[in-house]
Short mmCIF file of C-alpha atoms in Angstrom, two decimals:
data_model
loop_
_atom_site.label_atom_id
_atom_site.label_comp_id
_atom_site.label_asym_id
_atom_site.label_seq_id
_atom_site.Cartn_x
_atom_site.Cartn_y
_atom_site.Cartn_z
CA UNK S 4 0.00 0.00 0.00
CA UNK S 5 1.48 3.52 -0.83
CA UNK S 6 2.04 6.04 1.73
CA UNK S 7 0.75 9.23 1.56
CA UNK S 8 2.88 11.99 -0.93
CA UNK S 9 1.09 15.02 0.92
CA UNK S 10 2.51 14.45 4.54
CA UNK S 11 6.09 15.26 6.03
CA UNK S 12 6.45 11.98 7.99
CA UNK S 13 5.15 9.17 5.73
CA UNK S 14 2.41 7.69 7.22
CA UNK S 15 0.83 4.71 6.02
CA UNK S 16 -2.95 4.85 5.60
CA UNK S 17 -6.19 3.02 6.51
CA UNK S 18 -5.75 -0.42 5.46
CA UNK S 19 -9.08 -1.36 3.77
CA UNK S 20 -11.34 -2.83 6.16
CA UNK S 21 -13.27 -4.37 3.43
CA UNK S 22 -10.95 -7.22 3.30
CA UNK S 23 -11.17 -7.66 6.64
CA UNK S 24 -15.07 -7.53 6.55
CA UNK S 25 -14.80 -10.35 3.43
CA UNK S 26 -12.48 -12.30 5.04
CA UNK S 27 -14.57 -12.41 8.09
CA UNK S 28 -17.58 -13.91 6.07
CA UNK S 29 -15.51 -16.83 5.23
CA UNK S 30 -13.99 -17.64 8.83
CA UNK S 31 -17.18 -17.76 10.15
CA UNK S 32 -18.74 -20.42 7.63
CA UNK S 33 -15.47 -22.87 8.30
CA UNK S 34 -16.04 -22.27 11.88
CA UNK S 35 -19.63 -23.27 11.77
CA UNK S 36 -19.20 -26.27 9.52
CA UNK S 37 -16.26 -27.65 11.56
CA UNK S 38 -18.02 -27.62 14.97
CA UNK S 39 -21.50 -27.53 14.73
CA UNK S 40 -22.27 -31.34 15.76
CA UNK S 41 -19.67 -30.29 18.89
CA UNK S 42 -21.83 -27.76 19.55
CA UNK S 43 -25.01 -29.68 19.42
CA UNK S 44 -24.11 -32.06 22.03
CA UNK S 45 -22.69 -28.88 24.28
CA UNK S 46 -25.92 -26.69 24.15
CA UNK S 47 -27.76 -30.46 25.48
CA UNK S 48 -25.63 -31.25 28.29
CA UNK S 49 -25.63 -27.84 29.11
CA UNK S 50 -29.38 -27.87 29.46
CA UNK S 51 -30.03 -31.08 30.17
CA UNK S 52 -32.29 -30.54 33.73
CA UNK S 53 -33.90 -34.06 33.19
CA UNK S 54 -30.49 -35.39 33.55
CA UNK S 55 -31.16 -38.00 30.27
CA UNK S 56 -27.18 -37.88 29.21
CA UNK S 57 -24.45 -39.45 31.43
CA UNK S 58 -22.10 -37.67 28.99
CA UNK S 59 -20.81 -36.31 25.87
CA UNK S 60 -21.00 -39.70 24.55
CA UNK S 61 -23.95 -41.27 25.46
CA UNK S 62 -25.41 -37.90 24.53
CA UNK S 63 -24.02 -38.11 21.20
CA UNK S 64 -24.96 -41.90 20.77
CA UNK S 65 -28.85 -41.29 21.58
CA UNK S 66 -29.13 -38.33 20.05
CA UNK S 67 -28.50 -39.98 16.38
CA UNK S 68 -29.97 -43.48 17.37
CA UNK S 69 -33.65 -41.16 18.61
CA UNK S 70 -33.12 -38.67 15.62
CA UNK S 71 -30.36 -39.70 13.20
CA UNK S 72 -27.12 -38.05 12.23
CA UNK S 73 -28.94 -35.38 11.27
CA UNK S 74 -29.88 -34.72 14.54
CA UNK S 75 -26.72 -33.14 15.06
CA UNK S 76 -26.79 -30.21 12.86
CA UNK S 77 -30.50 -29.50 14.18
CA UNK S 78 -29.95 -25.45 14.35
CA UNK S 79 -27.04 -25.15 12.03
CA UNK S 80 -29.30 -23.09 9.81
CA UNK S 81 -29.19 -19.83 11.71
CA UNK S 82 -25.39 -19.68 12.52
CA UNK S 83 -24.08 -20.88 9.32
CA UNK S 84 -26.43 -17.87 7.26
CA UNK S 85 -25.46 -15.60 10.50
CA UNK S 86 -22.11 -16.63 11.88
CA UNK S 87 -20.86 -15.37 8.13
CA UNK S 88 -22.22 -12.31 8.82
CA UNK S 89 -21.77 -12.00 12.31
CA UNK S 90 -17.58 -12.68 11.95
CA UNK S 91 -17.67 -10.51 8.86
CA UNK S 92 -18.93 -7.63 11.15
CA UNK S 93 -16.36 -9.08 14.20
CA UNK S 94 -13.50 -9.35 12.43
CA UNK S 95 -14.08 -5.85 10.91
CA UNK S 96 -14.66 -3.91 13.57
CA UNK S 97 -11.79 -5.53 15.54
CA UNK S 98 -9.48 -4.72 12.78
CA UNK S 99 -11.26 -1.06 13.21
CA UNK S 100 -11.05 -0.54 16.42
CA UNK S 101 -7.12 -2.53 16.53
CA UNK S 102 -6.27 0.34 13.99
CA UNK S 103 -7.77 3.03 16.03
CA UNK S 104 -6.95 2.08 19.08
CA UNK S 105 -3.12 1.25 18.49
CA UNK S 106 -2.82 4.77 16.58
CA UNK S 107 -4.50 6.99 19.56
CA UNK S 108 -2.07 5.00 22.12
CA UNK S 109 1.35 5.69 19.37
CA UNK S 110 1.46 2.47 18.43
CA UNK S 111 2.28 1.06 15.06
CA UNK S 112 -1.41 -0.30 13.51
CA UNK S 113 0.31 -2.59 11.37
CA UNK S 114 1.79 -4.29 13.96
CA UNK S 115 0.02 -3.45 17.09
CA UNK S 116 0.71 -4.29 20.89
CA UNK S 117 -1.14 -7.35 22.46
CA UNK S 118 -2.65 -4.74 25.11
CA UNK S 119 -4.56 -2.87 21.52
CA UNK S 120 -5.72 -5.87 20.70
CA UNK S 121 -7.08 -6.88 23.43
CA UNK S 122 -8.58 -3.71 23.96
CA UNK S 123 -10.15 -4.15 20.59
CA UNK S 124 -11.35 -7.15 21.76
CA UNK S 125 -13.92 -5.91 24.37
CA UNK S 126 -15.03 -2.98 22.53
CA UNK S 127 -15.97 -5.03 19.27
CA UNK S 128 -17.36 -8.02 21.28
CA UNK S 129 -19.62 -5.86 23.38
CA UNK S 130 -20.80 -4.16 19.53
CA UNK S 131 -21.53 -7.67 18.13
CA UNK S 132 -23.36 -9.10 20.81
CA UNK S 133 -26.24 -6.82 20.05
CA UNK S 134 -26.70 -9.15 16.51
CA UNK S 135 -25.50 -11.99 18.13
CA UNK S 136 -27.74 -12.52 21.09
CA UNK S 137 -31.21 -13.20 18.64
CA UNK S 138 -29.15 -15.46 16.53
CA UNK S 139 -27.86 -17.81 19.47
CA UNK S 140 -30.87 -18.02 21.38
CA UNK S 141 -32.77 -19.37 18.20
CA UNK S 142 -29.91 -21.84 17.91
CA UNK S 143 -30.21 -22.74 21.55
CA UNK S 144 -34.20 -23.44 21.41
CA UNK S 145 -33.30 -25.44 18.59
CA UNK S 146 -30.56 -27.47 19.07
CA UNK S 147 -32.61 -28.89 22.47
CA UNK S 148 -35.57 -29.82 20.59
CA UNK S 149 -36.19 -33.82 21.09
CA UNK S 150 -39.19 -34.07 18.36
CA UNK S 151 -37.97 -35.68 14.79
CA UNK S 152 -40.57 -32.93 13.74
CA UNK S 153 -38.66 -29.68 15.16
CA UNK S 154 -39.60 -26.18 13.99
CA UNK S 155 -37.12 -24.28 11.36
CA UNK S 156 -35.59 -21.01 12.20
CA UNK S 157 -37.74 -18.42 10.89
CA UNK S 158 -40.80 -20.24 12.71
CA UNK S 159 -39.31 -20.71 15.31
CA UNK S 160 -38.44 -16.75 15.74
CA UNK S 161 -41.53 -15.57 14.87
CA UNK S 162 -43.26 -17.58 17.60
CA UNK S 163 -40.96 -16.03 20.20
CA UNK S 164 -41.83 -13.09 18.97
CA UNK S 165 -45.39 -13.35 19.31
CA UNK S 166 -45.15 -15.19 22.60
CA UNK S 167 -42.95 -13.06 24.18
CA UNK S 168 -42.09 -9.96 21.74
CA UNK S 169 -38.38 -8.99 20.97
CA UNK S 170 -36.57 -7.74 24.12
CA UNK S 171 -37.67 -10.47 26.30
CA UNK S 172 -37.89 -12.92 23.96
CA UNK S 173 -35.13 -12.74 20.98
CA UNK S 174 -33.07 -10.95 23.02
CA UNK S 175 -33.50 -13.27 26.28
CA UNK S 176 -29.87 -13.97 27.89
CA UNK S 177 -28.27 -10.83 26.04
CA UNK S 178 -26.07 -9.94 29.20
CA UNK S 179 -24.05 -13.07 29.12
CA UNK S 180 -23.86 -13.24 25.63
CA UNK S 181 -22.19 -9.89 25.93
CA UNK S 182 -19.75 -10.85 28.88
CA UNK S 183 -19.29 -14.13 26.27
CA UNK S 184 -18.51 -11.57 23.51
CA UNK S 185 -16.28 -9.41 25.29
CA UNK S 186 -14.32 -12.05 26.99
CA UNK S 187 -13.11 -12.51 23.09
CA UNK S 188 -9.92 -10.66 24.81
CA UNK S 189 -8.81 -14.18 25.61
CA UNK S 190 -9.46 -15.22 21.50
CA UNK S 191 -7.65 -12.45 18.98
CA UNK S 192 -5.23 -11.68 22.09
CA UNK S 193 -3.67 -15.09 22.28
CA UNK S 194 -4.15 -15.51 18.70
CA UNK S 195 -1.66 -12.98 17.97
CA UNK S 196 0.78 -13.80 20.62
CA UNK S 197 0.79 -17.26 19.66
CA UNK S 198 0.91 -16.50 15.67
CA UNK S 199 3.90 -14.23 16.49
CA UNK S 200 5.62 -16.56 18.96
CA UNK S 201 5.07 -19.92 16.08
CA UNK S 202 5.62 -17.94 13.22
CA UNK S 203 9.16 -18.33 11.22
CA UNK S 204 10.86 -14.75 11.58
CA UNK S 205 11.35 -12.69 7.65
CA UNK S 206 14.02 -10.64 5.99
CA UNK S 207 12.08 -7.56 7.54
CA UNK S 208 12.29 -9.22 11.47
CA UNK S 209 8.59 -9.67 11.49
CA UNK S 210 6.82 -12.51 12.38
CA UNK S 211 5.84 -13.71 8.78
CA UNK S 212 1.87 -15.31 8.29
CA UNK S 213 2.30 -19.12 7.62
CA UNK S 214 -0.28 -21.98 7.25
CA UNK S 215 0.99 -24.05 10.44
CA UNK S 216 1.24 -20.85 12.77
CA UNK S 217 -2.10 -19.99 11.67
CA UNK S 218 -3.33 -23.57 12.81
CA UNK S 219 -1.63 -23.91 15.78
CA UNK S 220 -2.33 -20.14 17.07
CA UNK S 221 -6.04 -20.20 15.95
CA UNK S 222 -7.06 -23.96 17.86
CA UNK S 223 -5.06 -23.17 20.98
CA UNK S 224 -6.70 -20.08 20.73
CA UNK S 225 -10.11 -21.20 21.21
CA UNK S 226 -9.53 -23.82 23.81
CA UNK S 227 -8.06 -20.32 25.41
CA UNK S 228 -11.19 -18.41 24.67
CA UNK S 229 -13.49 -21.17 26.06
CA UNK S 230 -11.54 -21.47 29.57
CA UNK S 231 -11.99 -17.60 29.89
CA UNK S 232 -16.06 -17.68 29.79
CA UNK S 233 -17.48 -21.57 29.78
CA UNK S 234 -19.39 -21.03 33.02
CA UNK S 235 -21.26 -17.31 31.24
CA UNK S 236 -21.53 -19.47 28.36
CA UNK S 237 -23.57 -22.83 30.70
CA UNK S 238 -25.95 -19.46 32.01
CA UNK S 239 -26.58 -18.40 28.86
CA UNK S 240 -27.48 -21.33 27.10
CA UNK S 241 -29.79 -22.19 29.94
CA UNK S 242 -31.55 -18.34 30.14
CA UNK S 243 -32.00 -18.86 26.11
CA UNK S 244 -33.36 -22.53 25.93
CA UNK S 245 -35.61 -22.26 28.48
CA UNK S 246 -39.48 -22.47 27.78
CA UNK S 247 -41.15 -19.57 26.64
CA UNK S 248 -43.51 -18.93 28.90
CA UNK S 249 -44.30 -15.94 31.04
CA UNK S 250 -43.53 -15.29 33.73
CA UNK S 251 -39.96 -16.80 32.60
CA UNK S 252 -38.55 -20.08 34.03
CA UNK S 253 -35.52 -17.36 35.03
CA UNK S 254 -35.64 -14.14 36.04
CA UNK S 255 -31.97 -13.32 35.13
CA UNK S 256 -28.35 -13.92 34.98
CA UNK S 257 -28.51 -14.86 38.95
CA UNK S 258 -31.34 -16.76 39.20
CA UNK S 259 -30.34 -19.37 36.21
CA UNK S 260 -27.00 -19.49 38.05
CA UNK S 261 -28.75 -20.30 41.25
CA UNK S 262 -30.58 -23.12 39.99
CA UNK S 263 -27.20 -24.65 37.66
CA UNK S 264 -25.53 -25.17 41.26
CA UNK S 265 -28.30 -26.29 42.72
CA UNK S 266 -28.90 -29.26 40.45
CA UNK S 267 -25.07 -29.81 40.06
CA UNK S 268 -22.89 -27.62 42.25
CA UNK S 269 -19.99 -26.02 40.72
CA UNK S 270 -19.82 -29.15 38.07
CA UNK S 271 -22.89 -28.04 36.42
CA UNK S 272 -21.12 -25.18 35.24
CA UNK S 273 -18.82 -27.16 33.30
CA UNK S 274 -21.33 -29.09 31.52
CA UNK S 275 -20.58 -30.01 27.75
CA UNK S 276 -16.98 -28.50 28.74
CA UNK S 277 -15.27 -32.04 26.80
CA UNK S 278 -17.19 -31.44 23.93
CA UNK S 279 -16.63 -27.67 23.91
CA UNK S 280 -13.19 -28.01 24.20
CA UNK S 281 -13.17 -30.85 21.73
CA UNK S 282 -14.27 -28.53 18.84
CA UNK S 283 -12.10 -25.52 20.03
CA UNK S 284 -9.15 -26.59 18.19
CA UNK S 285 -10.74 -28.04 15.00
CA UNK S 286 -13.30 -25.26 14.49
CA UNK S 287 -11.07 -22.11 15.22
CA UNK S 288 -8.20 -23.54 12.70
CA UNK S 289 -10.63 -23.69 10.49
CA UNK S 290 -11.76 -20.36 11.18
CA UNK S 291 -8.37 -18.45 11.39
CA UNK S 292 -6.75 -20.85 8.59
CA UNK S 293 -10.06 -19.12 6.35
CA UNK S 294 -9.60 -16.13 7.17
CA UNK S 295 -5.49 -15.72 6.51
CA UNK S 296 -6.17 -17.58 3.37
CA UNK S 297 -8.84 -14.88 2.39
CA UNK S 298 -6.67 -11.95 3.88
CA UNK S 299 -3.86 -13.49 1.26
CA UNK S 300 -6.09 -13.49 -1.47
CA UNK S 301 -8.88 -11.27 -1.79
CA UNK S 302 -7.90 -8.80 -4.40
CA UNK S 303 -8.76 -5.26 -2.04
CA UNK S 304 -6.35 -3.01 -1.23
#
């Protein structure tokens, strides 16, 4: 990219954030196709009340012998249209706010300090929760419905939003979606560390962008992520799958907590945490590997 002829000290500008908007799209389909059935059994032993699973196993194993394999990617629907989307928007506005950031602290945007990116982090995971929070809790009702018969997504929204209109329906469980969101701190943070740490050094002493770092840095990456908000994560699921009803089966963040450890103690906070953990490292390759393949690519500036 050329640097600006007009200035004294050559600065470099903007990159193009369209890239990074583009580039986002296609992280977030890998990520969806590579962990969706992990996902699936999560969100059940997360809110599995009735106690029906012993674990991720036997969960798995009577979920396809009552449904089928297809049981599995029950729900995929919504995040595979959405999670596009929704990392399109994430991983542009964290390259925003990286740029912005890193430049009002007098740091170099192209190769920014852990601290901006983190930073970054909380600011653009806070933003996307706000069009991630009606897309999740569709998943969630979903991915726990036992019928062979269940409901698509669009149906399925619109009755939540006659039953119980849009802020306490759709956007039922929004708070820990956005502590979920922001805690992404512990996900493009350690991504970058670990991508710098892996990564083979260049003629110009920077870290250079190579398949295997990008593998390595984006699984460990999300097992990191996961450790950082699994518990918020247990809550959430639980606020969003619940019945619709009113009054709700929770009143809040609290209240769902309360009841988790008083079925399970502090174990029932870690419930579908083998599974979860299981597609961390599969599913965020996938999703990093897309996205520095797309970044390599794409033809914008």
């Amino acid at each position: 990219m050329a640097a600006s002829q007009s200035s004294v000290v050559p600065v470099p500008p903007p990159p193009s954030f369209i890239k990074h908007f583009v580039s986002g799209y296609f992280s977030g389909c890998a990520l969806v196709l590579a962990g969706h059935p992990f996902d699936t059994i999560k969100v059940r032993l997360q809110t599995d009340s009735a106690r029906r699973f012993r674990g991720p196993w036997h969960c798995l194993v009577e979920t396809v012998r009552g449904e089928g394999l297809r049981a599995v990617y029950k729900g995929i629907t919504p995040p595979l249209l959405a999670t596009g989307i929704i990392n399109s928007l994430l991983f542009g506005m964290q390259g925003w706010f990286t740029h912005n950031i890193a430049s009002a602290r007098g740091h170099q945007p192209t190769q920014p300090h852990i601290s901006d990116i983190c930073a970054a982090a909380l600011c653009s995971g806070l933003a996307i929760s706000i069009v991630v929070a009606p897309v999740e809790g569709i998943k969630a009702r979903l991915q726990v419905d036992y019928t062979l018969r269940g409901q698509g997504p669009i149906a399925c929204a619109r009755r939540v939003v006659s039953t119980l209109g849009v802020r306490n329906g759709l956007y039922r469980g929004w708070l820990p979606t956005a502590l979920c969101r922001m805690s992404n701190y512990a996900y493009f943070g350690p991504y970058e560390y670990i991508r710098r740490l892996v990564s083979p050094v260049g003629p110009d002493g920077k870290p250079q962008r190579t398949l295997p770092a990008s593998i390595a840095a984006g699984g460990l990456t999300g097992v990191c992520y996961w450790l950082s908000c699994y518990p918020i994560d247990v809550i959430k699921n639980r606020l969003q799958a619940a019945p619709d009803r009113s009054p709700p089966v929770y009143r809040g963040m609290v209240d769902a907590a309360r009841a988790i450890h008083a079925e399970a103690g502090v174990r029932g906070f870690f419930r579908g945490f083998v599974p979860c953990i299981l597609r961390a490292f599969p599913a965020n390759a996938s999703c990093f590997v897309a996205f520095e393949i797309a970044m390599r690519f794409l033809p914008f500036a």
